[in-house]
XYZ file of N, CA and C in Angstrom:
204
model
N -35.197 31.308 -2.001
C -34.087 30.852 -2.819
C -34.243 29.346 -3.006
N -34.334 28.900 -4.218
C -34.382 27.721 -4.802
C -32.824 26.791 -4.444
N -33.232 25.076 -4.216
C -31.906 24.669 -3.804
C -31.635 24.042 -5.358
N -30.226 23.713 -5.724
C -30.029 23.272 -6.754
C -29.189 21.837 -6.690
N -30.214 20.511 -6.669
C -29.814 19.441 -6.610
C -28.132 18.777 -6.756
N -27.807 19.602 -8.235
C -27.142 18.993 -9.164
C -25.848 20.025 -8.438
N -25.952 21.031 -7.954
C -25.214 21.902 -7.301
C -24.658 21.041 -5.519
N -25.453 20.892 -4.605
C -25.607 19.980 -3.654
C -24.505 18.972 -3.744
N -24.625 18.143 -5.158
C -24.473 16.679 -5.363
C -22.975 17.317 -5.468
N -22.520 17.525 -6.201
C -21.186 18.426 -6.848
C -20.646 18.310 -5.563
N -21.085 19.436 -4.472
C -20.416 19.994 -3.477
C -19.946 18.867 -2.504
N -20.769 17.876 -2.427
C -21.323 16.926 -1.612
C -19.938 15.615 -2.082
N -19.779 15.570 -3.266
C -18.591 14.622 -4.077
C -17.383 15.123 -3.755
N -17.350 16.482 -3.997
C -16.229 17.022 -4.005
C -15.577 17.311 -2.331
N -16.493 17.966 -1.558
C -16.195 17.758 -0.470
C -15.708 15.868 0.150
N -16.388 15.342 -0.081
C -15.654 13.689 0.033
C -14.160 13.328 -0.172
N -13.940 13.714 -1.721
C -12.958 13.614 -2.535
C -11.745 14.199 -1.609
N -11.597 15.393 -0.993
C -11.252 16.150 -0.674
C -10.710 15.561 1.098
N -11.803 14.991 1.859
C -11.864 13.961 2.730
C -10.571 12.896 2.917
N -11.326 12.348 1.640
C -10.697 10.987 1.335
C -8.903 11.624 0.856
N -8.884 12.041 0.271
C -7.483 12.453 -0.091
C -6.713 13.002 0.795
N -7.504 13.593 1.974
C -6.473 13.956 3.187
C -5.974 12.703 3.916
N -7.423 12.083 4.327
C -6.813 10.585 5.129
C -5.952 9.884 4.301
N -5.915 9.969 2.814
C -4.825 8.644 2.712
C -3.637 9.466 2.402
N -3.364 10.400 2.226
C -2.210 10.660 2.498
C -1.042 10.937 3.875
N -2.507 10.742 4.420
C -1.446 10.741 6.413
C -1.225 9.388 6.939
N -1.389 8.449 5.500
C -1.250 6.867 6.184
C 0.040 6.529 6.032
N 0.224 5.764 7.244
C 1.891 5.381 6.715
C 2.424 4.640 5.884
N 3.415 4.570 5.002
C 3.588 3.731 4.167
C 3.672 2.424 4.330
N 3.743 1.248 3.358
C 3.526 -0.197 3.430
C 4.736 -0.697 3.378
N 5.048 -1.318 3.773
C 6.751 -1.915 3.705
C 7.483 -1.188 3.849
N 7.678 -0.762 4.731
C 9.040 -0.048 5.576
C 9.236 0.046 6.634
N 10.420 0.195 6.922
C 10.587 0.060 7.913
C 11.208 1.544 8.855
N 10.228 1.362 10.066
C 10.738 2.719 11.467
C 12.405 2.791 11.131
N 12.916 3.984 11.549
C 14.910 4.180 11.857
C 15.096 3.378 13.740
N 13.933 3.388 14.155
C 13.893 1.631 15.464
C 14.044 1.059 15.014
N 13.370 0.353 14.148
C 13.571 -0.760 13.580
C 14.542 -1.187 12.843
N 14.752 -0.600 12.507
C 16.409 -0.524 11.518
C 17.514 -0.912 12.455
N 17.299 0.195 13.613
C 18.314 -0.039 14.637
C 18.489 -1.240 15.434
N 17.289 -1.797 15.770
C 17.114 -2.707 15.892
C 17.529 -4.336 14.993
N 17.615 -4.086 14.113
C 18.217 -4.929 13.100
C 17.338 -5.695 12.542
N 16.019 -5.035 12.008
C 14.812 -5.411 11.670
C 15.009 -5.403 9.779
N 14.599 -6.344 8.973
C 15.118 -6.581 7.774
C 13.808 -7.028 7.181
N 13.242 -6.151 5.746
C 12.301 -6.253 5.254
C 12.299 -8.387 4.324
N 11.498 -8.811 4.447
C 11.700 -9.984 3.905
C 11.089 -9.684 1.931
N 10.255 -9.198 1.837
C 10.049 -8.447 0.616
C 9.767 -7.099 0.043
N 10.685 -6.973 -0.919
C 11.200 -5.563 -1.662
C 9.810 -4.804 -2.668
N 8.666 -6.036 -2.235
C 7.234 -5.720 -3.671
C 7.406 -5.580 -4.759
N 8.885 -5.966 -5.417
C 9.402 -6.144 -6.779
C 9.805 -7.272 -7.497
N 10.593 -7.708 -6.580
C 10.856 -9.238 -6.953
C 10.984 -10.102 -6.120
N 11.460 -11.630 -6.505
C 11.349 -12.911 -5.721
C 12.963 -13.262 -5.386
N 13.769 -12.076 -5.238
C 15.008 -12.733 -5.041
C 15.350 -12.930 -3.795
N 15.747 -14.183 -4.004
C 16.442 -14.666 -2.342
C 15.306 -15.127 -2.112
N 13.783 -15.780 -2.732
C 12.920 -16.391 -2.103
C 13.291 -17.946 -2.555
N 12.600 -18.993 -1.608
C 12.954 -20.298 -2.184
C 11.590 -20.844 -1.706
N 11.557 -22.427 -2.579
C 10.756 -23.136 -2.162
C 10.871 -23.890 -0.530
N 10.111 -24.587 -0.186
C 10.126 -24.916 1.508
C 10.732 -26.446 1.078
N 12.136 -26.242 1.660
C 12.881 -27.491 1.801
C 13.926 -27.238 0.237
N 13.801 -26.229 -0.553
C 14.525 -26.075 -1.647
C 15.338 -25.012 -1.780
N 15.968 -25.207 -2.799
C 17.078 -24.267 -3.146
C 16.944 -23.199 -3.997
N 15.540 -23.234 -4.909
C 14.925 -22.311 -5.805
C 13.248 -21.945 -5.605
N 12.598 -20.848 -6.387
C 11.631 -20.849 -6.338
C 11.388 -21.344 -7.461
N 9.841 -22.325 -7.756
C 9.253 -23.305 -8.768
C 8.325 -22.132 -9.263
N 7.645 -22.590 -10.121
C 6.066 -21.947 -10.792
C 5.227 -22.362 -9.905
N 4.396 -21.641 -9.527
C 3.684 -20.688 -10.539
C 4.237 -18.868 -9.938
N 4.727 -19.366 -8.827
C 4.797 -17.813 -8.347
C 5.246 -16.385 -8.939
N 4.902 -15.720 -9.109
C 5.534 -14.314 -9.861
C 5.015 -13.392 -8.740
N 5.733 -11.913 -9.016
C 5.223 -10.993 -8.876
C 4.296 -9.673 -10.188
């Protein structure tokens, strides 16, 4: 029985794909916070949306250039 490269390669991607998509979905999410931590009285400093409530160092606003 003949092997079929292009068959191999396929199996070989797809099996990866398949890999890879299990591990990142058992990762924990990024910015959040444990129900400890919460309890604890642990308070995210950014929302990954916007700059509110951020200021400059020694100021009352944030300047340019910063965005999200």
């Amino acid at each position: 029985m003949k092997s079929n490269p292009s068959r191999t390669l396929f199996r070989t991607l797809f099996a990866t794909g398949l890999l890879a998509a299990g591990l990142c979905s058992c990762c924990p999410k990024h910015n959040t916070l444990t129900q400890a931590e919460i309890a604890d009285g642990w308070q995210l400093l950014f929302d990954g949306k916007s700059l509110d409530q951020w200021k400059d160092f020694n100021g009352d606003s944030l300047t340019m250039p910063w965005h999200v």
